[in-house]
mmCIF file of C-alpha atoms and ligand atoms in Angstrom:
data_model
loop_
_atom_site.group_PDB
_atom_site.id
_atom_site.type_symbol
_atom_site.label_atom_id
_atom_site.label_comp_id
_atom_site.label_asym_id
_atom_site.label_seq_id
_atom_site.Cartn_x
_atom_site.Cartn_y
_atom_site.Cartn_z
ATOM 1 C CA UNK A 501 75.235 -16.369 -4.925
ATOM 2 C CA UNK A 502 74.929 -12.426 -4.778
ATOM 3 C CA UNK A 503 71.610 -11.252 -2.875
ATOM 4 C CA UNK A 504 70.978 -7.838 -2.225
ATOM 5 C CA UNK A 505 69.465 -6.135 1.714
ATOM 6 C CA UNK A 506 68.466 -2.684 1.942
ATOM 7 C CA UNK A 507 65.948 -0.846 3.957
ATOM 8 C CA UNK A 508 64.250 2.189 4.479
ATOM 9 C CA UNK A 509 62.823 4.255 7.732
ATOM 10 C CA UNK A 510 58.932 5.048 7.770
ATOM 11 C CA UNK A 511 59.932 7.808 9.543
ATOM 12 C CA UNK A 512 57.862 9.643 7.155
ATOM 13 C CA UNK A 513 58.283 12.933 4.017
ATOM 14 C CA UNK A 514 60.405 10.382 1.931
ATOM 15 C CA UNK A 515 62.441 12.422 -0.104
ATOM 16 C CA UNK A 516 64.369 12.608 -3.481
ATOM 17 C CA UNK A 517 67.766 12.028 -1.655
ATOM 18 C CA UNK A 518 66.285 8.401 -1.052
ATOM 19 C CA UNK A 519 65.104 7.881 -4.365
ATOM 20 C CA UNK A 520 68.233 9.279 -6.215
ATOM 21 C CA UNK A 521 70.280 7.764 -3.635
ATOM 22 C CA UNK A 522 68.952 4.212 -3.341
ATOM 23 C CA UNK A 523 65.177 3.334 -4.423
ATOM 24 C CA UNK A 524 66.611 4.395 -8.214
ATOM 25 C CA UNK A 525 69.562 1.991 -7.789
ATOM 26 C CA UNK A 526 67.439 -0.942 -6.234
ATOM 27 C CA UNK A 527 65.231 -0.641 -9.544
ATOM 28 C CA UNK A 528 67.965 -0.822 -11.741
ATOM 29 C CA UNK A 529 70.105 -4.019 -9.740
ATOM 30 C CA UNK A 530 66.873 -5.993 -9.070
ATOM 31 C CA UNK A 531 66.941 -7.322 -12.619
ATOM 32 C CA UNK A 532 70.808 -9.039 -11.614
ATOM 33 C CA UNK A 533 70.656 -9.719 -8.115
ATOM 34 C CA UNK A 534 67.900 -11.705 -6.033
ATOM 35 C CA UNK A 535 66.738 -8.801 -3.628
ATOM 36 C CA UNK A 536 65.412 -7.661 -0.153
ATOM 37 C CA UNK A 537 63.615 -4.767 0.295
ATOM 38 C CA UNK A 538 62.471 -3.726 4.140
ATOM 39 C CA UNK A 539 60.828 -1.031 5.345
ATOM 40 C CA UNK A 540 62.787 -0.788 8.846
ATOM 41 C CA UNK A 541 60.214 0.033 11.700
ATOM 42 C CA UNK A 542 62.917 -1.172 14.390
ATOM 43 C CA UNK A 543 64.961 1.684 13.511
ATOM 44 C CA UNK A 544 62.118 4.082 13.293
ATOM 45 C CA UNK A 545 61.480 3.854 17.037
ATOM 46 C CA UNK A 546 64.890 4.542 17.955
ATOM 47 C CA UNK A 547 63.687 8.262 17.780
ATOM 48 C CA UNK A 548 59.736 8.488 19.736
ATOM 49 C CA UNK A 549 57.012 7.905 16.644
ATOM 50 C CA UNK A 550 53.360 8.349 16.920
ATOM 51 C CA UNK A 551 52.078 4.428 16.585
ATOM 52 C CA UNK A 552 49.270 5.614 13.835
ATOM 53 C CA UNK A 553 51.594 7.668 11.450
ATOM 54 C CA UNK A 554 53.999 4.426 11.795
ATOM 55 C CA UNK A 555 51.788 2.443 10.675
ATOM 56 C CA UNK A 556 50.867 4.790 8.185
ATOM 57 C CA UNK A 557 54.210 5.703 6.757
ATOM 58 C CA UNK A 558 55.453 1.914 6.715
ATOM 59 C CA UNK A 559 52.616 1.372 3.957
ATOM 60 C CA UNK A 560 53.724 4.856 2.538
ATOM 61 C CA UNK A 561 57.505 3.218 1.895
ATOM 62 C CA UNK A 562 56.155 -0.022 0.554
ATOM 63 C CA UNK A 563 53.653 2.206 -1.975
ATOM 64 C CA UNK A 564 57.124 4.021 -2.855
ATOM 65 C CA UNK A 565 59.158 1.351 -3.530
ATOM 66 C CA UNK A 566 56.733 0.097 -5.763
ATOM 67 C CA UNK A 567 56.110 3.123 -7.264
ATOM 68 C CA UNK A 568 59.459 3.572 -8.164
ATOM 69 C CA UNK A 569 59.825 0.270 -9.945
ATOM 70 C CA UNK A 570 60.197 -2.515 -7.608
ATOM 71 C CA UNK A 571 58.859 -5.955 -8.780
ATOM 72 C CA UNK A 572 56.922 -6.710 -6.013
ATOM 73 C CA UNK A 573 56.682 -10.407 -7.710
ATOM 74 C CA UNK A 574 60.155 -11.601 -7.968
ATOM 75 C CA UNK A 575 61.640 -8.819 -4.764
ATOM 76 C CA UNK A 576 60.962 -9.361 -1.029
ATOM 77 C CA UNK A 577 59.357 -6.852 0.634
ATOM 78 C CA UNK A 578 58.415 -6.805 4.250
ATOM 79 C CA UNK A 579 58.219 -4.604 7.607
ATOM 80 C CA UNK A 580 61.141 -5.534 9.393
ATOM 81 C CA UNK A 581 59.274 -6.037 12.937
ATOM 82 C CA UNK A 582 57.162 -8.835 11.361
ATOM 83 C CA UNK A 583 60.465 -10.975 11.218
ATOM 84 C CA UNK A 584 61.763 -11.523 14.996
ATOM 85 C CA UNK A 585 65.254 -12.788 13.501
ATOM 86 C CA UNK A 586 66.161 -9.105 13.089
ATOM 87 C CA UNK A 587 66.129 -8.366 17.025
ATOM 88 C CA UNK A 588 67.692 -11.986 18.074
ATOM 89 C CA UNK A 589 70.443 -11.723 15.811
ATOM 90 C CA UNK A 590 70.844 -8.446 16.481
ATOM 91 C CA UNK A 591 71.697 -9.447 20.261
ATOM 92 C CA UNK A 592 74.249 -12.023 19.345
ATOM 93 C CA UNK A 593 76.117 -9.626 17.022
ATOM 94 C CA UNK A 594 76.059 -6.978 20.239
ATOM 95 C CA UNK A 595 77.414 -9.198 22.479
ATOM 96 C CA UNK A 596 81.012 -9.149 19.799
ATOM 97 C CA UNK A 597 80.657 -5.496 19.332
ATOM 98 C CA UNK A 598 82.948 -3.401 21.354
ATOM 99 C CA UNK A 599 81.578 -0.190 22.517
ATOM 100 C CA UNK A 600 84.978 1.301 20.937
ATOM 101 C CA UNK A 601 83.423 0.714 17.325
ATOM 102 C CA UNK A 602 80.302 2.239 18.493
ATOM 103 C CA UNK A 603 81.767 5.425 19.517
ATOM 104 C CA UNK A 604 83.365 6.207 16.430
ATOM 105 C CA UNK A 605 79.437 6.071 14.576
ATOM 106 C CA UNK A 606 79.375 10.507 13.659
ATOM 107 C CA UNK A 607 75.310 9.281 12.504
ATOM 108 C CA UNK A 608 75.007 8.778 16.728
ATOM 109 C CA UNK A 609 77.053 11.421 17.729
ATOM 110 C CA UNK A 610 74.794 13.836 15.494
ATOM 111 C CA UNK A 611 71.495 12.317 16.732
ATOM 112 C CA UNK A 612 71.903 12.650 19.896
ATOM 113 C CA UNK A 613 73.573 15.668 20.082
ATOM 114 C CA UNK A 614 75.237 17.204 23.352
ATOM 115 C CA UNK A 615 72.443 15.328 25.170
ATOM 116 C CA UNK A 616 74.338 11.770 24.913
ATOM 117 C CA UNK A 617 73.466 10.731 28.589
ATOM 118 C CA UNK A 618 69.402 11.146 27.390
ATOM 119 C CA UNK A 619 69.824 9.139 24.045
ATOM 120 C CA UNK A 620 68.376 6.163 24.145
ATOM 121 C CA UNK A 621 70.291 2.364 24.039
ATOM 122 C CA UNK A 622 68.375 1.870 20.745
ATOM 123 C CA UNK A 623 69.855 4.722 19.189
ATOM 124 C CA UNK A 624 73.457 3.843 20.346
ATOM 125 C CA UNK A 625 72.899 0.120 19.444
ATOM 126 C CA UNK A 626 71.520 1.156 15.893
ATOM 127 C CA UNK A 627 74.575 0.041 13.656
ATOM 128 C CA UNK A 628 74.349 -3.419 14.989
ATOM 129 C CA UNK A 629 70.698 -4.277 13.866
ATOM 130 C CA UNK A 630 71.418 -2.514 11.049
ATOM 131 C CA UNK A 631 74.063 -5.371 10.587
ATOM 132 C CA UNK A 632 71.960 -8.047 11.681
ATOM 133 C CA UNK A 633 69.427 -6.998 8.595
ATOM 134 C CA UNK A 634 72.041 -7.805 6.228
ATOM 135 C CA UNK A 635 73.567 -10.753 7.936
ATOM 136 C CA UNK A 636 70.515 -12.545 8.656
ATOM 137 C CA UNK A 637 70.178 -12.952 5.030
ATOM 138 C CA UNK A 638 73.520 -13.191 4.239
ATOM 139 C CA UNK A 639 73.799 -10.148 2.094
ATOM 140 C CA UNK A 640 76.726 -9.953 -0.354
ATOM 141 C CA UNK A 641 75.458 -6.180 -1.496
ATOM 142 C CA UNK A 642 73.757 -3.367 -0.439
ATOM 143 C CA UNK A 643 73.117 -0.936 -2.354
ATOM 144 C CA UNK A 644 72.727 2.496 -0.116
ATOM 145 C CA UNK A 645 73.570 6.490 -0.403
ATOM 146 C CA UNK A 646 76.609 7.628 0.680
ATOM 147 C CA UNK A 647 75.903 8.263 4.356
ATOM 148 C CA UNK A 648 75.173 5.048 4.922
ATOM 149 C CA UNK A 649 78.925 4.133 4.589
ATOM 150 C CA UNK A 650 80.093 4.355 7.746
ATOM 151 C CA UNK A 651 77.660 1.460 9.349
ATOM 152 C CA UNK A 652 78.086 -0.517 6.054
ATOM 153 C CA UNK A 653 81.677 -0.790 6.974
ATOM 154 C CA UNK A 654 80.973 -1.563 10.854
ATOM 155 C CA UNK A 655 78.594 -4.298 9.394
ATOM 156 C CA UNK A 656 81.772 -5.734 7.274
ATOM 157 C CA UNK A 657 83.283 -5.454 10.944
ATOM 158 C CA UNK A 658 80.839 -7.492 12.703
ATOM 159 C CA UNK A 659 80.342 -9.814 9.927
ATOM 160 C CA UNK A 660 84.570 -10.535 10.592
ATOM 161 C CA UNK A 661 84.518 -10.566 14.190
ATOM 162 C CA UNK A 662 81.902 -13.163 13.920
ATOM 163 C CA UNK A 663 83.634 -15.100 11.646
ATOM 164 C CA UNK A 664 86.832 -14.898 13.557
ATOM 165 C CA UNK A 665 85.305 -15.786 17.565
ATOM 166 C CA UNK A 666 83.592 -18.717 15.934
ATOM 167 C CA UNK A 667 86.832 -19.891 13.794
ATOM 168 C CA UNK A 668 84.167 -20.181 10.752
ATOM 169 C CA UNK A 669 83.857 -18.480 7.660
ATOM 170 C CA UNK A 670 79.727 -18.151 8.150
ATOM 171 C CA UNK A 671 79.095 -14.327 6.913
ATOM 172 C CA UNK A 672 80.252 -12.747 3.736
ATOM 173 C CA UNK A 673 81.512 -9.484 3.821
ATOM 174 C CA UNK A 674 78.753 -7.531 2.877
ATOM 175 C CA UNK A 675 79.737 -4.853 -0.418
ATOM 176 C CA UNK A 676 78.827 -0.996 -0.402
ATOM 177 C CA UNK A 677 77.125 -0.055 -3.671
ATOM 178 C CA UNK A 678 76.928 3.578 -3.266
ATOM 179 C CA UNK A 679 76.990 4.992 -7.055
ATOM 180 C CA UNK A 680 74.884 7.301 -9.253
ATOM 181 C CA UNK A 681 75.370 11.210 -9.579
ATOM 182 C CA UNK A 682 73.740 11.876 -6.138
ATOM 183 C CA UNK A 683 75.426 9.281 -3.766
ATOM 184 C CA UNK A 684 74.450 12.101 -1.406
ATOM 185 C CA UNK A 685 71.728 14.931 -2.035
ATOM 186 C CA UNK A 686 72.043 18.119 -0.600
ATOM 187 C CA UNK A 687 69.330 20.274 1.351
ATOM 188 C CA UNK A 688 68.078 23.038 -1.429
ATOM 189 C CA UNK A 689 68.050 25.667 1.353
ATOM 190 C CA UNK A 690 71.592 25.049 2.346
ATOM 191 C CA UNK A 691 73.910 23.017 0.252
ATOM 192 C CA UNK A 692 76.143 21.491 3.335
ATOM 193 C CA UNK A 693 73.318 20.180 4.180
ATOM 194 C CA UNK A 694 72.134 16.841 3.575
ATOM 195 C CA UNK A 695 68.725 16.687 2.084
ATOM 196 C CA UNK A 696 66.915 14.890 5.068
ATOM 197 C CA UNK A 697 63.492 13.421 6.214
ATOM 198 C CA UNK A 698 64.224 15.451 9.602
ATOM 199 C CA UNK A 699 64.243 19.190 8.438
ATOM 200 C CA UNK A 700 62.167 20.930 9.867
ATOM 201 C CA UNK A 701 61.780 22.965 6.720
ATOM 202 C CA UNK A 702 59.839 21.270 3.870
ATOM 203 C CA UNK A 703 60.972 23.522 1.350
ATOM 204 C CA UNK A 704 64.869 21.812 2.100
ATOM 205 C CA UNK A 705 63.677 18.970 0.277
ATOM 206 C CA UNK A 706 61.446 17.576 -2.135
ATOM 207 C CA UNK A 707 58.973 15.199 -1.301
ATOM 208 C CA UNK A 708 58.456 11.582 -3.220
ATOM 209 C CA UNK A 709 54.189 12.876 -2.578
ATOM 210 C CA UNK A 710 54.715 16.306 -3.353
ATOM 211 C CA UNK A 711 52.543 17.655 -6.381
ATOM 212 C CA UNK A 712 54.114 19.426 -9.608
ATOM 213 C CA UNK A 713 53.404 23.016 -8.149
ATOM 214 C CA UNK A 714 55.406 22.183 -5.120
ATOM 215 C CA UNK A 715 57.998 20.424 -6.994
ATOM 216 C CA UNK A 716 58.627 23.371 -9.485
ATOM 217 C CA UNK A 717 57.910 25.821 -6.339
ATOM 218 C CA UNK A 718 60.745 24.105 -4.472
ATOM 219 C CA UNK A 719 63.435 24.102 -7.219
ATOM 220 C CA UNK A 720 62.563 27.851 -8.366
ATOM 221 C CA UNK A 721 63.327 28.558 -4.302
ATOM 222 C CA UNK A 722 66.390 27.027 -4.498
ATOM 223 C CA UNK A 723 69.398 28.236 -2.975
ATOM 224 C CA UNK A 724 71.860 29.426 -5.880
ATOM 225 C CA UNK A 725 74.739 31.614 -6.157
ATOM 226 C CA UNK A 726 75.473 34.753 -8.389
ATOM 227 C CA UNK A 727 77.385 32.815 -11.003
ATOM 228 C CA UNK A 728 76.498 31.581 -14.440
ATOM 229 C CA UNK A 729 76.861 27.533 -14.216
ATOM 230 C CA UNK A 730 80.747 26.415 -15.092
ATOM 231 C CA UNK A 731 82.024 25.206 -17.902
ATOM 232 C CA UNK A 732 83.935 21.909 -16.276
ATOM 233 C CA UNK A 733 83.492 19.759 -13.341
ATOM 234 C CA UNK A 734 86.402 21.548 -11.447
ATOM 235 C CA UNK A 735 84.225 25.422 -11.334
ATOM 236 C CA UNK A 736 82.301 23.961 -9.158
ATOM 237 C CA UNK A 737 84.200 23.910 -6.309
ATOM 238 C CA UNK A 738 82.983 26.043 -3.373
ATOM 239 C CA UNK A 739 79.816 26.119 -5.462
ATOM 240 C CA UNK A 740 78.183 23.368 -2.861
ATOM 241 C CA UNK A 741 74.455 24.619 -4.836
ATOM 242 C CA UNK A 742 75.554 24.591 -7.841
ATOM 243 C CA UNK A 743 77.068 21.352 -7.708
ATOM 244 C CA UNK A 744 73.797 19.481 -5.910
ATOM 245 C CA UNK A 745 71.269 20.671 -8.522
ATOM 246 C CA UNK A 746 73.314 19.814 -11.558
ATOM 247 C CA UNK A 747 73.989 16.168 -9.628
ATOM 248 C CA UNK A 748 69.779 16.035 -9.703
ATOM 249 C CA UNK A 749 69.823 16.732 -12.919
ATOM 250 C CA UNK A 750 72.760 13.603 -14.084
ATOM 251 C CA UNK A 751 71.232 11.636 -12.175
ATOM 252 C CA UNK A 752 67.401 11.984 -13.126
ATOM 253 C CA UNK A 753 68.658 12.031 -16.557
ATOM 254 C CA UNK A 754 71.215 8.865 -15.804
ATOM 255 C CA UNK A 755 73.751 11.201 -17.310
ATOM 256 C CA UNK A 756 77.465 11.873 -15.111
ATOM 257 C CA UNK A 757 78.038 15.033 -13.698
ATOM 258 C CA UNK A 758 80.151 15.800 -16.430
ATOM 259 C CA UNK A 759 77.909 15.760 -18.976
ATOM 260 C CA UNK A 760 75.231 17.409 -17.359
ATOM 261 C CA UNK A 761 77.798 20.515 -16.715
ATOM 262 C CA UNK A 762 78.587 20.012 -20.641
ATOM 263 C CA UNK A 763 74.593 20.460 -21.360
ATOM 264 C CA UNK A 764 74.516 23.834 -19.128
ATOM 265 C CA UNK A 765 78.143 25.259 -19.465
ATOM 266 C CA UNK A 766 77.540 29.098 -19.286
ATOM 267 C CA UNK A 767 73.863 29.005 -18.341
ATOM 268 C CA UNK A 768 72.201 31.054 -15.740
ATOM 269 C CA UNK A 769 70.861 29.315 -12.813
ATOM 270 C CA UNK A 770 66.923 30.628 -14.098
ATOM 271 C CA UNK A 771 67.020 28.520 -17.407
ATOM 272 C CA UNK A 772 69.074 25.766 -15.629
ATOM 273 C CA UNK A 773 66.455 25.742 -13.211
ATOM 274 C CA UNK A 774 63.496 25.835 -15.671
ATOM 275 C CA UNK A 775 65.076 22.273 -17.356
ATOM 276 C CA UNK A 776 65.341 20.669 -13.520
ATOM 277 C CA UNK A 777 61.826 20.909 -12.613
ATOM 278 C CA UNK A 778 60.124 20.177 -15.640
ATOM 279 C CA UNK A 779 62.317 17.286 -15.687
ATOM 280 C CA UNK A 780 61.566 16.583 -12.331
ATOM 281 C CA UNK A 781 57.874 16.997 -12.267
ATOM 282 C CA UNK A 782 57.517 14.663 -15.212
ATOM 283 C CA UNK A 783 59.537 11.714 -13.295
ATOM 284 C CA UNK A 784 58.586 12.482 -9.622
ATOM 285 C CA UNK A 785 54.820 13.060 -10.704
ATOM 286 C CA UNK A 786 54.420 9.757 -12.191
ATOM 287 C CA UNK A 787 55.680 7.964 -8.886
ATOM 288 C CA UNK A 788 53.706 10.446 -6.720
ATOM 289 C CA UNK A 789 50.463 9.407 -8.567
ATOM 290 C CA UNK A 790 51.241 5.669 -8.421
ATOM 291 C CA UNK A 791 52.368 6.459 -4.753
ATOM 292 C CA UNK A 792 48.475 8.068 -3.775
ATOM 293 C CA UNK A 793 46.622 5.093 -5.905
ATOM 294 C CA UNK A 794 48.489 2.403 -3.762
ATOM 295 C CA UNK A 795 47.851 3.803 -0.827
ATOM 296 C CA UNK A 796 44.368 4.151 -1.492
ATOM 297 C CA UNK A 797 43.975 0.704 -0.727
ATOM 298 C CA UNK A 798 46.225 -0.559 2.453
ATOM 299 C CA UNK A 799 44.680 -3.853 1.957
ATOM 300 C CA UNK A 800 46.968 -4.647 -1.524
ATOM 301 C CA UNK A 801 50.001 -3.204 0.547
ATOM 302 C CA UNK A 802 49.250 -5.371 3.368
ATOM 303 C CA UNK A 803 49.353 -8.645 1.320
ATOM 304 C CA UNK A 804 52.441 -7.450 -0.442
ATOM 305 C CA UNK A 805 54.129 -7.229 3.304
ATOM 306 C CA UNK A 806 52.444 -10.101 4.627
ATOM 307 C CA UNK A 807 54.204 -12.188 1.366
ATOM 308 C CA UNK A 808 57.317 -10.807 1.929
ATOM 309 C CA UNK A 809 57.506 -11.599 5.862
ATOM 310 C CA UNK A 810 56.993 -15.421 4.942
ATOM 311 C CA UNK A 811 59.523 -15.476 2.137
ATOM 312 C CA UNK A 812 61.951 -13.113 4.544
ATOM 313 C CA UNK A 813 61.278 -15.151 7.640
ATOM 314 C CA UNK A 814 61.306 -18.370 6.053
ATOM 315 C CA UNK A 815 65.118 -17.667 4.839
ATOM 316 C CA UNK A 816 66.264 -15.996 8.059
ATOM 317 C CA UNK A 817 64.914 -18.809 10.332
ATOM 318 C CA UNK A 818 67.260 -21.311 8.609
ATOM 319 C CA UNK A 819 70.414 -18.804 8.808
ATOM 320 C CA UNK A 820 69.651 -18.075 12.602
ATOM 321 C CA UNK A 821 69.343 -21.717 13.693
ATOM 322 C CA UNK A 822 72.534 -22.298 12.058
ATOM 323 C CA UNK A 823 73.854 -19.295 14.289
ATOM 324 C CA UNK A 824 72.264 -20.901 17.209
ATOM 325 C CA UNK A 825 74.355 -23.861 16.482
ATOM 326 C CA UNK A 826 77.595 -22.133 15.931
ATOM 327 C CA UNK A 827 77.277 -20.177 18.781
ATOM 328 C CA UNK A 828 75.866 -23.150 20.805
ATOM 329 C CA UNK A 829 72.516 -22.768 22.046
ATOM 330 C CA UNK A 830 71.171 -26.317 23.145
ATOM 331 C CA UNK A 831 67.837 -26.374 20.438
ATOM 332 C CA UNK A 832 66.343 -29.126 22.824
HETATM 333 P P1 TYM B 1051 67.321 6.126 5.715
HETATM 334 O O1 TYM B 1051 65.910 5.738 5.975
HETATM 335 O O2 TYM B 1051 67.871 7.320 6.438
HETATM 336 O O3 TYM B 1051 67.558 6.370 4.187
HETATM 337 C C1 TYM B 1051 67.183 5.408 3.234
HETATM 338 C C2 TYM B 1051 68.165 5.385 2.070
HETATM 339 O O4 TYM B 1051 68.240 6.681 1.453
HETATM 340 C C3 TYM B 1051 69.578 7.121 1.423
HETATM 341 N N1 TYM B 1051 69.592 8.577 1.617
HETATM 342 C C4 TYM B 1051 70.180 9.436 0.792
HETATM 343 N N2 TYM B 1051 70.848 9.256 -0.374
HETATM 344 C C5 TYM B 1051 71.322 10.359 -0.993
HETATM 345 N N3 TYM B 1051 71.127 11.626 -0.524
HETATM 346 C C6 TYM B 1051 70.465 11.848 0.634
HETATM 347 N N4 TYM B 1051 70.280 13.090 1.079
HETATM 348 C C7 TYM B 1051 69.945 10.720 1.345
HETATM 349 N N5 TYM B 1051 69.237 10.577 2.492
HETATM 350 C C8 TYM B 1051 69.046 9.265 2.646
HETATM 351 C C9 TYM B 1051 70.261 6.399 2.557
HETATM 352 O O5 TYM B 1051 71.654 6.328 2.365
HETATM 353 C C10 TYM B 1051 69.592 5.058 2.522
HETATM 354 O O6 TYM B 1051 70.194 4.224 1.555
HETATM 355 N N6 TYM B 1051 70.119 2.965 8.377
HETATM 356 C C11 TYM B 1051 69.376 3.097 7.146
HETATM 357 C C12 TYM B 1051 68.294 2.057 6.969
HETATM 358 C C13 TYM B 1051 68.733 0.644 7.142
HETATM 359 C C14 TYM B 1051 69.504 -0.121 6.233
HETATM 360 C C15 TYM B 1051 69.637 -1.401 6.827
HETATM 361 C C16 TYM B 1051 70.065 0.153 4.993
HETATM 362 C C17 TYM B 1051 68.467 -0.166 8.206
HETATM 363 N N7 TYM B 1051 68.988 -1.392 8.007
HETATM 364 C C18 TYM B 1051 70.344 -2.421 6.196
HETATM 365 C C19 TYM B 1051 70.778 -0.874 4.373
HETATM 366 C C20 TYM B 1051 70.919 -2.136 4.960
HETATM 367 C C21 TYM B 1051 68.707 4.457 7.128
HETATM 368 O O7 TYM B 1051 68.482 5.073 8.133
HETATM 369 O O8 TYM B 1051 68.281 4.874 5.935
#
């Protein structure tokens, strides 16, 4: 049976790096696969968050996922706190993790910066809830953006070292699906960048609630370069810009990269630019609006999370007592 996990920070300013690079793919892969959705509060706190705009921004995820196209009927989709299997098998997992794995996570080293002594245990210990999400339901795929590969593949890890302590083949391997024309979306202001929810400048990125004016403000501020747009794929090395706002484009469009070069071979960047944000106004605006008319009433939201923790916790529970028995806690 293939069933999907992915998740989501409500760390707030969700951007179009998360759409392009995984709400988009969710929509399309929730029609084959049975799916998980969570939004993953757990995570959020491994960086200080102000207990009101958590709250806030969880329901702001959920409104976006369904914005996007997620069937809130037939996918599960819940806060991850609200399902305590998350945190318990998150400390068995630890306790097979070596710390040598850890270190080698460049997502840690870059959070915490030169500062490592300060950095919290949650931060460090990150990569192995993030596993225990995707184990707990025995996730065969997870569909994520590209710099999410790195703990995908220390989840695989865990999943194996599991397996192997306990002589039983319990987990599967969980599958990467990173795909699309923006596996990774670059910061408009800088293009070796990654667009990010972090930034401190909101003009690096565009918002899944920002308005058309913004939108089409934000893409005519781009960062470009003096060149008319190639002719092939290969002119666009060294052209970091050029290359991230004609991946937008493919992938908004569900074109590849190579035919979206084809469509603007020879162009300047001002009538390239003028196609990217009326094409991006008309598809952002219509999730931003659906976005603002969910969240006008947290009640609806709350019963779609509320529905989703039973179904999620209901699933988990039987996994983690089968842990429990593997591992060989007495369940007096
Ligand atoms: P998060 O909240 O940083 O990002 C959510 C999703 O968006 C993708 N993404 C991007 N894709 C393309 N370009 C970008 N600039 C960009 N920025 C973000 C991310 O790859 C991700 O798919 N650790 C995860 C959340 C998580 C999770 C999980 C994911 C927790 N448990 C279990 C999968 C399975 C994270 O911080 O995502």
């Amino acid at each position: 049976m293939n069933r999907i996990f992915s998740g989501i920070q409500p760390t707030g300013n969700l951007h179009l790096g998360n759409y392009l690079g995984a709400i988009r793919n969710w929509v399309a892969l929730q029609k084959d696969f049975e799916c998980i959705f969570c939004i993953v509060d757990l995570h959020a706190i491994t960086q200080p968050q102000d207990p009101k705009l958590l709250r806030a921004h969880t329901r702001e995820v959920t409104a976006a996922y369904i914005a996007c196209g997620i069937d809130a009927e037939t996918v599960t989709i819940f806060n991850q706190s609200t399902v305590a299997v998350h945190s318990e098998l998150a400390w068995i997992l630890g306790c097979l993790t070596p710390l040598g794995w850890l270190n080698r996570m460049t997502q840690f080293k870059e959070k915490a910066g030169k500062q490592r002594d300060n950095a919290g245990l949650g931060l460090y210990a990150y990569p192995v809830l993030m596993a225990a999400d995707i184990l707990a339901y025995k996730a065969t795929h997870v569909p994520v953006g590209e710099d999410q590969k790195q703990h995908l593949e220390l989840a695989r890890d865990i999943a194996g070292a599991f397996n192997r302590r306990y002589g039983i083949e319990y987990f599967p391997l969980p599958e990467p699906q990173i795909f699309g024309a923006a596996t990774r979306v670059m910061s408009l202001r800088d293009g070796s960048k990654k667009m990010s929810k972090s930034d401190t400048s909101d003009m690096s990125r565009i918002n899944l609630t920002d308005g058309p004016d913004q939108i089409a403000q934000k893409i005519k501020r781009a960062k470009t370069d003096p060149h008319p747009l190639p002719d092939d794929v290969k002119g666009l090395e060294g052209r970091p810009e050029a290359e991230n706002l004609l991946g937008i484009y493919a992938a908004l469009t569900s074109k590849s990269l190579e035919e979206a070069v084809r469509e603007f071979a020879g162009a300047q960047f001002s009538t390239f630019k003028g196609a990217l944000a009326g094409l991006s106004v008309e598809v952002l605006g219509r999730i931003g609006d659906e976005m603002k008319r969910l969240m006008a009433d947290p009640a609806h939201v709350d019963s779609i999370l509320r529905r989703g923790a039973e179904r999620a916790g209901a699933l988990a529970g039987t996994y983690l007592r089968e842990v429990q028995d593997i591992v060989g806690f007495l369940r007096p």
